[in-house]
């Protein structure tokens, strides 16, 4: 087994040894969607939302939560803790490349976020009849670019935070911002039009996800911006990353 595969296996074990992380990253988004779906009023068709149910309209925002929890609330803190405890510094003296640890952590984080998103989609469909994305190709592209942009934000925090406390402070600010513009705290339909339009360009671009979910081809510009954010912040985090 390669060192990278071995580290990835260890990171998976460590994740599942933390019950709170498992609940927050895998279970909470689906539980919130099903909990809201149990309210009869939210399962009725709403003329203000174009005739779709509120729970169907809100589902992409729950996906934002599944991505933000892992990319902003958990991953940066884990890497900052490794730095604080000197694990990254010690790894530089071993044959295992330090970057392998970061790659393993990133892979586990992305995998967990994708599994959480899949649970939301499947449970929503089977339990409360939330339709599947009506523009699947556009949705897949938007989701991949959106999740990459969110994780790039988390990587910048992970690259600079000297300890877990600092990482948590900055991660919380970013997490709350992403959740707000992602329509998690307040549905986009209840926000002023100017703010709702901004949501198209704030990772992970929930407005674009919503368009693709309801059957509209996602606009190109927000997708380009998500890609640019991912590339730009990825390069920044690689350049400024501190091993100790």
PDB file of C-alpha atoms in Angstrom:
ATOM      1  CA  UNK A   1       0.000   0.000   0.000  1.00  0.00           C
ATOM      2  CA  UNK A   2       1.370   3.434  -0.953  1.00  0.00           C
ATOM      3  CA  UNK A   3       2.016   6.054   1.712  1.00  0.00           C
ATOM      4  CA  UNK A   4      -0.789   8.215   0.314  1.00  0.00           C
ATOM      5  CA  UNK A   5      -3.314   5.369   0.467  1.00  0.00           C
ATOM      6  CA  UNK A   6      -2.192   4.513   3.981  1.00  0.00           C
ATOM      7  CA  UNK A   7      -2.562   8.117   5.143  1.00  0.00           C
ATOM      8  CA  UNK A   8      -5.989   8.347   3.526  1.00  0.00           C
ATOM      9  CA  UNK A   9      -7.086   5.229   5.383  1.00  0.00           C
ATOM     10  CA  UNK A  10      -5.849   6.721   8.659  1.00  0.00           C
ATOM     11  CA  UNK A  11      -7.676  10.015   8.015  1.00  0.00           C
ATOM     12  CA  UNK A  12     -10.918   8.127   7.353  1.00  0.00           C
ATOM     13  CA  UNK A  13     -10.536   6.266  10.634  1.00  0.00           C
ATOM     14  CA  UNK A  14      -9.843   9.474  12.527  1.00  0.00           C
ATOM     15  CA  UNK A  15     -12.912  11.115  11.035  1.00  0.00           C
ATOM     16  CA  UNK A  16     -15.213   8.289  12.089  1.00  0.00           C
ATOM     17  CA  UNK A  17     -13.731   8.276  15.588  1.00  0.00           C
ATOM     18  CA  UNK A  18     -15.164  11.772  16.034  1.00  0.00           C
ATOM     19  CA  UNK A  19     -18.947  11.339  16.453  1.00  0.00           C
ATOM     20  CA  UNK A  20     -19.587  15.091  16.274  1.00  0.00           C
ATOM     21  CA  UNK A  21     -17.763  15.419  12.951  1.00  0.00           C
ATOM     22  CA  UNK A  22     -19.722  12.479  11.515  1.00  0.00           C
ATOM     23  CA  UNK A  23     -23.051  13.933  12.652  1.00  0.00           C
ATOM     24  CA  UNK A  24     -22.281  17.431  11.375  1.00  0.00           C
ATOM     25  CA  UNK A  25     -20.810  16.387   8.041  1.00  0.00           C
ATOM     26  CA  UNK A  26     -22.922  13.384   7.058  1.00  0.00           C
ATOM     27  CA  UNK A  27     -26.175  13.329   9.018  1.00  0.00           C
ATOM     28  CA  UNK A  28     -27.149  16.925   9.835  1.00  0.00           C
ATOM     29  CA  UNK A  29     -27.899  18.190   6.278  1.00  0.00           C
ATOM     30  CA  UNK A  30     -30.178  15.249   5.507  1.00  0.00           C
ATOM     31  CA  UNK A  31     -31.852  15.507   8.924  1.00  0.00           C
ATOM     32  CA  UNK A  32     -32.610  19.199   8.340  1.00  0.00           C
ATOM     33  CA  UNK A  33     -34.098  18.517   4.896  1.00  0.00           C
ATOM     34  CA  UNK A  34     -36.279  15.681   6.181  1.00  0.00           C
ATOM     35  CA  UNK A  35     -37.262  17.681   9.242  1.00  0.00           C
ATOM     36  CA  UNK A  36     -38.433  20.586   7.102  1.00  0.00           C
ATOM     37  CA  UNK A  37     -40.094  18.143   4.732  1.00  0.00           C
ATOM     38  CA  UNK A  38     -42.198  16.805   7.591  1.00  0.00           C
ATOM     39  CA  UNK A  39     -44.000  20.171   7.794  1.00  0.00           C
ATOM     40  CA  UNK A  40     -47.126  19.869   5.586  1.00  0.00           C
ATOM     41  CA  UNK A  41     -47.154  23.553   4.632  1.00  0.00           C
ATOM     42  CA  UNK A  42     -43.642  23.290   3.164  1.00  0.00           C
ATOM     43  CA  UNK A  43     -44.766  20.422   0.927  1.00  0.00           C
ATOM     44  CA  UNK A  44     -47.511  22.460  -0.708  1.00  0.00           C
ATOM     45  CA  UNK A  45     -46.947  24.114  -4.068  1.00  0.00           C
ATOM     46  CA  UNK A  46     -46.144  27.810  -3.767  1.00  0.00           C
ATOM     47  CA  UNK A  47     -47.218  30.253  -6.463  1.00  0.00           C
ATOM     48  CA  UNK A  48     -44.545  32.741  -5.340  1.00  0.00           C
ATOM     49  CA  UNK A  49     -41.897  30.122  -6.151  1.00  0.00           C
ATOM     50  CA  UNK A  50     -43.227  29.390  -9.613  1.00  0.00           C
ATOM     51  CA  UNK A  51     -45.520  26.605  -8.507  1.00  0.00           C
ATOM     52  CA  UNK A  52     -42.853  24.435  -6.891  1.00  0.00           C
ATOM     53  CA  UNK A  53     -42.855  23.357  -3.263  1.00  0.00           C
ATOM     54  CA  UNK A  54     -40.750  25.249  -0.762  1.00  0.00           C
ATOM     55  CA  UNK A  55     -38.932  22.057   0.235  1.00  0.00           C
ATOM     56  CA  UNK A  56     -37.931  21.477  -3.406  1.00  0.00           C
ATOM     57  CA  UNK A  57     -36.707  25.068  -3.664  1.00  0.00           C
ATOM     58  CA  UNK A  58     -34.738  24.763  -0.429  1.00  0.00           C
ATOM     59  CA  UNK A  59     -32.973  21.472  -1.244  1.00  0.00           C
ATOM     60  CA  UNK A  60     -29.968  23.081  -3.037  1.00  0.00           C
ATOM     61  CA  UNK A  61     -29.361  25.241   0.044  1.00  0.00           C
ATOM     62  CA  UNK A  62     -29.100  22.099   2.152  1.00  0.00           C
ATOM     63  CA  UNK A  63     -26.436  20.895  -0.279  1.00  0.00           C
ATOM     64  CA  UNK A  64     -24.543  24.095   0.489  1.00  0.00           C
ATOM     65  CA  UNK A  65     -24.536  23.069   4.131  1.00  0.00           C
ATOM     66  CA  UNK A  66     -23.193  19.594   3.347  1.00  0.00           C
ATOM     67  CA  UNK A  67     -20.265  21.163   1.481  1.00  0.00           C
ATOM     68  CA  UNK A  68     -19.583  24.056   3.864  1.00  0.00           C
ATOM     69  CA  UNK A  69     -19.504  21.898   6.985  1.00  0.00           C
ATOM     70  CA  UNK A  70     -16.643  19.768   5.713  1.00  0.00           C
ATOM     71  CA  UNK A  71     -14.798  22.359   3.646  1.00  0.00           C
ATOM     72  CA  UNK A  72     -14.949  25.234   6.131  1.00  0.00           C
ATOM     73  CA  UNK A  73     -15.989  23.963   9.553  1.00  0.00           C
ATOM     74  CA  UNK A  74     -13.918  20.782   9.860  1.00  0.00           C
ATOM     75  CA  UNK A  75     -11.009  20.477   7.411  1.00  0.00           C
ATOM     76  CA  UNK A  76      -9.165  23.758   8.207  1.00  0.00           C
ATOM     77  CA  UNK A  77      -9.300  23.015  11.931  1.00  0.00           C
ATOM     78  CA  UNK A  78      -7.890  19.523  11.462  1.00  0.00           C
ATOM     79  CA  UNK A  79      -4.912  20.747   9.422  1.00  0.00           C
ATOM     80  CA  UNK A  80      -4.293  23.644  11.833  1.00  0.00           C
ATOM     81  CA  UNK A  81      -4.315  21.160  14.715  1.00  0.00           C
ATOM     82  CA  UNK A  82      -1.695  19.062  12.934  1.00  0.00           C
ATOM     83  CA  UNK A  83       0.452  22.200  12.594  1.00  0.00           C
ATOM     84  CA  UNK A  84      -0.106  23.222  16.212  1.00  0.00           C
ATOM     85  CA  UNK A  85       0.975  19.784  17.455  1.00  0.00           C
ATOM     86  CA  UNK A  86       4.057  19.737  15.255  1.00  0.00           C
ATOM     87  CA  UNK A  87       2.886  16.809  13.142  1.00  0.00           C
ATOM     88  CA  UNK A  88       3.545  18.614   9.872  1.00  0.00           C
ATOM     89  CA  UNK A  89       7.032  19.619  10.985  1.00  0.00           C
ATOM     90  CA  UNK A  90       7.892  16.074  12.030  1.00  0.00           C
ATOM     91  CA  UNK A  91       6.623  14.645   8.764  1.00  0.00           C
ATOM     92  CA  UNK A  92       9.168  16.729   6.865  1.00  0.00           C
ATOM     93  CA  UNK A  93      11.902  14.525   8.386  1.00  0.00           C
ATOM     94  CA  UNK A  94      10.319  11.284   7.161  1.00  0.00           C
ATOM     95  CA  UNK A  95      10.302   9.720   3.687  1.00  0.00           C
ATOM     96  CA  UNK A  96       6.577  10.466   3.464  1.00  0.00           C
ATOM     97  CA  UNK A  97       6.001  13.780   1.647  1.00  0.00           C
ATOM     98  CA  UNK A  98       4.166  16.253   3.896  1.00  0.00           C
ATOM     99  CA  UNK A  99       1.939  17.049   0.952  1.00  0.00           C
ATOM    100  CA  UNK A 100       0.634  13.486   1.095  1.00  0.00           C
ATOM    101  CA  UNK A 101      -0.982  14.202   4.449  1.00  0.00           C
ATOM    102  CA  UNK A 102      -2.680  17.305   3.090  1.00  0.00           C
ATOM    103  CA  UNK A 103      -3.783  15.477  -0.033  1.00  0.00           C
ATOM    104  CA  UNK A 104      -5.245  12.663   2.054  1.00  0.00           C
ATOM    105  CA  UNK A 105      -7.111  15.133   4.270  1.00  0.00           C
ATOM    106  CA  UNK A 106      -8.440  16.965   1.214  1.00  0.00           C
ATOM    107  CA  UNK A 107      -9.529  13.720  -0.451  1.00  0.00           C
ATOM    108  CA  UNK A 108     -11.374  12.563   2.674  1.00  0.00           C
ATOM    109  CA  UNK A 109     -13.030  15.965   3.011  1.00  0.00           C
ATOM    110  CA  UNK A 110     -14.193  16.055  -0.594  1.00  0.00           C
ATOM    111  CA  UNK A 111     -15.386  12.455  -0.415  1.00  0.00           C
ATOM    112  CA  UNK A 112     -17.333  13.116   2.772  1.00  0.00           C
ATOM    113  CA  UNK A 113     -18.976  16.208   1.297  1.00  0.00           C
ATOM    114  CA  UNK A 114     -19.989  14.286  -1.823  1.00  0.00           C
ATOM    115  CA  UNK A 115     -21.448  11.429   0.256  1.00  0.00           C
ATOM    116  CA  UNK A 116     -23.380  13.933   2.377  1.00  0.00           C
ATOM    117  CA  UNK A 117     -24.735  15.575  -0.783  1.00  0.00           C
ATOM    118  CA  UNK A 118     -25.734  12.188  -2.194  1.00  0.00           C
ATOM    119  CA  UNK A 119     -27.565  11.343   1.037  1.00  0.00           C
ATOM    120  CA  UNK A 120     -29.485  14.620   0.788  1.00  0.00           C
ATOM    121  CA  UNK A 121     -30.512  13.958  -2.810  1.00  0.00           C
ATOM    122  CA  UNK A 122     -31.474  10.293  -2.284  1.00  0.00           C
ATOM    123  CA  UNK A 123     -33.263  10.777   1.043  1.00  0.00           C
ATOM    124  CA  UNK A 124     -35.067  13.838  -0.249  1.00  0.00           C
ATOM    125  CA  UNK A 125     -36.255  11.940  -3.290  1.00  0.00           C
ATOM    126  CA  UNK A 126     -37.307   8.716  -1.551  1.00  0.00           C
ATOM    127  CA  UNK A 127     -38.811  10.138   1.642  1.00  0.00           C
ATOM    128  CA  UNK A 128     -40.425  13.468   0.702  1.00  0.00           C
ATOM    129  CA  UNK A 129     -40.462  13.332  -3.094  1.00  0.00           C
ATOM    130  CA  UNK A 130     -37.942  16.081  -3.830  1.00  0.00           C
ATOM    131  CA  UNK A 131     -37.327  15.843  -7.594  1.00  0.00           C
ATOM    132  CA  UNK A 132     -33.873  15.070  -8.910  1.00  0.00           C
ATOM    133  CA  UNK A 133     -31.977  17.882 -10.662  1.00  0.00           C
ATOM    134  CA  UNK A 134     -33.826  18.603 -13.902  1.00  0.00           C
ATOM    135  CA  UNK A 135     -30.659  19.703 -15.723  1.00  0.00           C
ATOM    136  CA  UNK A 136     -28.285  16.965 -14.504  1.00  0.00           C
ATOM    137  CA  UNK A 137     -25.234  17.908 -16.590  1.00  0.00           C
ATOM    138  CA  UNK A 138     -25.432  21.590 -15.670  1.00  0.00           C
ATOM    139  CA  UNK A 139     -26.039  20.676 -12.038  1.00  0.00           C
ATOM    140  CA  UNK A 140     -23.050  18.316 -11.942  1.00  0.00           C
ATOM    141  CA  UNK A 141     -20.738  20.959 -13.428  1.00  0.00           C
ATOM    142  CA  UNK A 142     -22.029  23.669 -11.099  1.00  0.00           C
ATOM    143  CA  UNK A 143     -21.764  21.423  -8.046  1.00  0.00           C
ATOM    144  CA  UNK A 144     -18.220  20.248  -8.801  1.00  0.00           C
ATOM    145  CA  UNK A 145     -17.011  23.799  -9.396  1.00  0.00           C
ATOM    146  CA  UNK A 146     -18.901  25.079  -6.367  1.00  0.00           C
ATOM    147  CA  UNK A 147     -17.549  22.455  -3.991  1.00  0.00           C
ATOM    148  CA  UNK A 148     -14.023  23.056  -5.296  1.00  0.00           C
ATOM    149  CA  UNK A 149     -14.394  26.799  -4.677  1.00  0.00           C
ATOM    150  CA  UNK A 150     -15.601  26.240  -1.102  1.00  0.00           C
ATOM    151  CA  UNK A 151     -12.716  23.901  -0.328  1.00  0.00           C
ATOM    152  CA  UNK A 152     -10.254  26.383  -1.801  1.00  0.00           C
ATOM    153  CA  UNK A 153     -11.498  28.903   0.783  1.00  0.00           C
ATOM    154  CA  UNK A 154     -10.910  26.323   3.484  1.00  0.00           C
ATOM    155  CA  UNK A 155      -7.416  25.601   2.175  1.00  0.00           C
ATOM    156  CA  UNK A 156      -6.422  29.259   2.519  1.00  0.00           C
ATOM    157  CA  UNK A 157      -7.450  29.182   6.187  1.00  0.00           C
ATOM    158  CA  UNK A 158      -5.641  25.875   6.653  1.00  0.00           C
ATOM    159  CA  UNK A 159      -2.528  27.267   4.982  1.00  0.00           C
ATOM    160  CA  UNK A 160      -2.175  30.235   7.332  1.00  0.00           C
ATOM    161  CA  UNK A 161      -3.806  29.421  10.682  1.00  0.00           C
ATOM    162  CA  UNK A 162      -1.104  28.724  13.313  1.00  0.00           C
ATOM    163  CA  UNK A 163      -3.471  26.781  15.551  1.00  0.00           C
ATOM    164  CA  UNK A 164      -6.976  25.351  15.731  1.00  0.00           C
ATOM    165  CA  UNK A 165      -8.407  28.361  17.589  1.00  0.00           C
ATOM    166  CA  UNK A 166      -7.375  30.815  14.888  1.00  0.00           C
ATOM    167  CA  UNK A 167      -8.584  28.426  12.196  1.00  0.00           C
ATOM    168  CA  UNK A 168     -11.955  28.138  13.912  1.00  0.00           C
ATOM    169  CA  UNK A 169     -12.334  31.921  14.103  1.00  0.00           C
ATOM    170  CA  UNK A 170     -11.755  32.536  10.405  1.00  0.00           C
ATOM    171  CA  UNK A 171     -13.580  29.376   9.360  1.00  0.00           C
ATOM    172  CA  UNK A 172     -16.648  30.472  11.316  1.00  0.00           C
ATOM    173  CA  UNK A 173     -16.730  33.835   9.545  1.00  0.00           C
ATOM    174  CA  UNK A 174     -16.444  32.192   6.125  1.00  0.00           C
ATOM    175  CA  UNK A 175     -18.886  29.438   7.067  1.00  0.00           C
ATOM    176  CA  UNK A 176     -21.576  31.897   8.171  1.00  0.00           C
ATOM    177  CA  UNK A 177     -21.056  33.992   5.029  1.00  0.00           C
ATOM    178  CA  UNK A 178     -21.331  30.983   2.726  1.00  0.00           C
ATOM    179  CA  UNK A 179     -24.419  29.739   4.567  1.00  0.00           C
ATOM    180  CA  UNK A 180     -26.077  33.176   4.339  1.00  0.00           C
ATOM    181  CA  UNK A 181     -25.412  33.672   0.636  1.00  0.00           C
ATOM    182  CA  UNK A 182     -26.223  30.003   0.109  1.00  0.00           C
ATOM    183  CA  UNK A 183     -29.781  30.591   1.291  1.00  0.00           C
ATOM    184  CA  UNK A 184     -29.459  28.324   4.333  1.00  0.00           C
ATOM    185  CA  UNK A 185     -30.315  30.872   7.021  1.00  0.00           C
ATOM    186  CA  UNK A 186     -32.808  32.813   4.907  1.00  0.00           C
ATOM    187  CA  UNK A 187     -34.168  31.361   1.637  1.00  0.00           C
ATOM    188  CA  UNK A 188     -33.017  33.304  -1.413  1.00  0.00           C
ATOM    189  CA  UNK A 189     -36.624  34.101  -2.337  1.00  0.00           C
ATOM    190  CA  UNK A 190     -36.905  36.160   0.864  1.00  0.00           C
ATOM    191  CA  UNK A 191     -33.744  38.186   0.245  1.00  0.00           C
ATOM    192  CA  UNK A 192     -33.549  41.422  -1.770  1.00  0.00           C
ATOM    193  CA  UNK A 193     -32.947  40.778  -5.469  1.00  0.00           C
ATOM    194  CA  UNK A 194     -29.506  42.395  -5.344  1.00  0.00           C
ATOM    195  CA  UNK A 195     -28.319  40.021  -2.611  1.00  0.00           C
ATOM    196  CA  UNK A 196     -29.939  37.022  -4.267  1.00  0.00           C
ATOM    197  CA  UNK A 197     -28.028  37.785  -7.483  1.00  0.00           C
ATOM    198  CA  UNK A 198     -24.767  37.987  -5.547  1.00  0.00           C
ATOM    199  CA  UNK A 199     -25.414  34.425  -4.364  1.00  0.00           C
ATOM    200  CA  UNK A 200     -24.674  33.259  -7.905  1.00  0.00           C
ATOM    201  CA  UNK A 201     -21.061  34.346  -7.495  1.00  0.00           C
ATOM    202  CA  UNK A 202     -20.357  33.423  -3.853  1.00  0.00           C
ATOM    203  CA  UNK A 203     -19.047  29.850  -3.513  1.00  0.00           C
ATOM    204  CA  UNK A 204     -20.656  27.451  -4.086  1.00  0.00           C
ATOM    205  CA  UNK A 205     -23.013  29.531  -6.256  1.00  0.00           C
ATOM    206  CA  UNK A 206     -26.350  28.309  -4.918  1.00  0.00           C
ATOM    207  CA  UNK A 207     -28.308  30.374  -7.431  1.00  0.00           C
ATOM    208  CA  UNK A 208     -26.731  28.393 -10.244  1.00  0.00           C
ATOM    209  CA  UNK A 209     -27.419  25.116  -8.432  1.00  0.00           C
ATOM    210  CA  UNK A 210     -31.047  26.143  -8.030  1.00  0.00           C
ATOM    211  CA  UNK A 211     -31.361  26.980 -11.724  1.00  0.00           C
ATOM    212  CA  UNK A 212     -29.973  23.600 -12.740  1.00  0.00           C
ATOM    213  CA  UNK A 213     -32.106  21.829 -10.136  1.00  0.00           C
ATOM    214  CA  UNK A 214     -35.300  23.323 -11.561  1.00  0.00           C
ATOM    215  CA  UNK A 215     -34.316  22.681 -15.178  1.00  0.00           C
ATOM    216  CA  UNK A 216     -32.615  25.868 -16.368  1.00  0.00           C
ATOM    217  CA  UNK A 217     -29.176  25.655 -17.975  1.00  0.00           C
ATOM    218  CA  UNK A 218     -26.736  27.364 -15.585  1.00  0.00           C
ATOM    219  CA  UNK A 219     -25.262  30.674 -16.812  1.00  0.00           C
ATOM    220  CA  UNK A 220     -21.628  30.557 -17.851  1.00  0.00           C
ATOM    221  CA  UNK A 221     -20.254  33.551 -15.934  1.00  0.00           C
ATOM    222  CA  UNK A 222     -20.846  32.182 -12.397  1.00  0.00           C
ATOM    223  CA  UNK A 223     -19.259  28.883 -13.433  1.00  0.00           C
ATOM    224  CA  UNK A 224     -16.211  30.718 -14.753  1.00  0.00           C
ATOM    225  CA  UNK A 225     -15.974  32.657 -11.493  1.00  0.00           C
ATOM    226  CA  UNK A 226     -16.176  29.462  -9.418  1.00  0.00           C
ATOM    227  CA  UNK A 227     -13.363  27.990 -11.500  1.00  0.00           C
ATOM    228  CA  UNK A 228     -11.281  31.150 -11.173  1.00  0.00           C
ATOM    229  CA  UNK A 229     -11.801  31.222  -7.392  1.00  0.00           C
ATOM    230  CA  UNK A 230     -10.708  27.604  -7.132  1.00  0.00           C
ATOM    231  CA  UNK A 231      -7.586  28.114  -9.234  1.00  0.00           C
ATOM    232  CA  UNK A 232      -6.634  31.448  -7.669  1.00  0.00           C
ATOM    233  CA  UNK A 233      -7.116  30.461  -4.044  1.00  0.00           C
ATOM    234  CA  UNK A 234      -5.576  27.058  -4.668  1.00  0.00           C
ATOM    235  CA  UNK A 235      -2.400  28.709  -5.926  1.00  0.00           C
ATOM    236  CA  UNK A 236      -2.419  31.170  -3.032  1.00  0.00           C
ATOM    237  CA  UNK A 237      -2.807  28.442  -0.418  1.00  0.00           C
ATOM    238  CA  UNK A 238       0.012  26.399  -1.972  1.00  0.00           C
ATOM    239  CA  UNK A 239       2.296  29.429  -2.011  1.00  0.00           C
ATOM    240  CA  UNK A 240       1.689  30.653   1.542  1.00  0.00           C
ATOM    241  CA  UNK A 241       1.269  27.280   3.248  1.00  0.00           C
ATOM    242  CA  UNK A 242       3.150  27.056   6.553  1.00  0.00           C
ATOM    243  CA  UNK A 243       4.389  23.657   7.685  1.00  0.00           C
ATOM    244  CA  UNK A 244       5.119  24.892  11.219  1.00  0.00           C
TER     245      UNK A 244
END
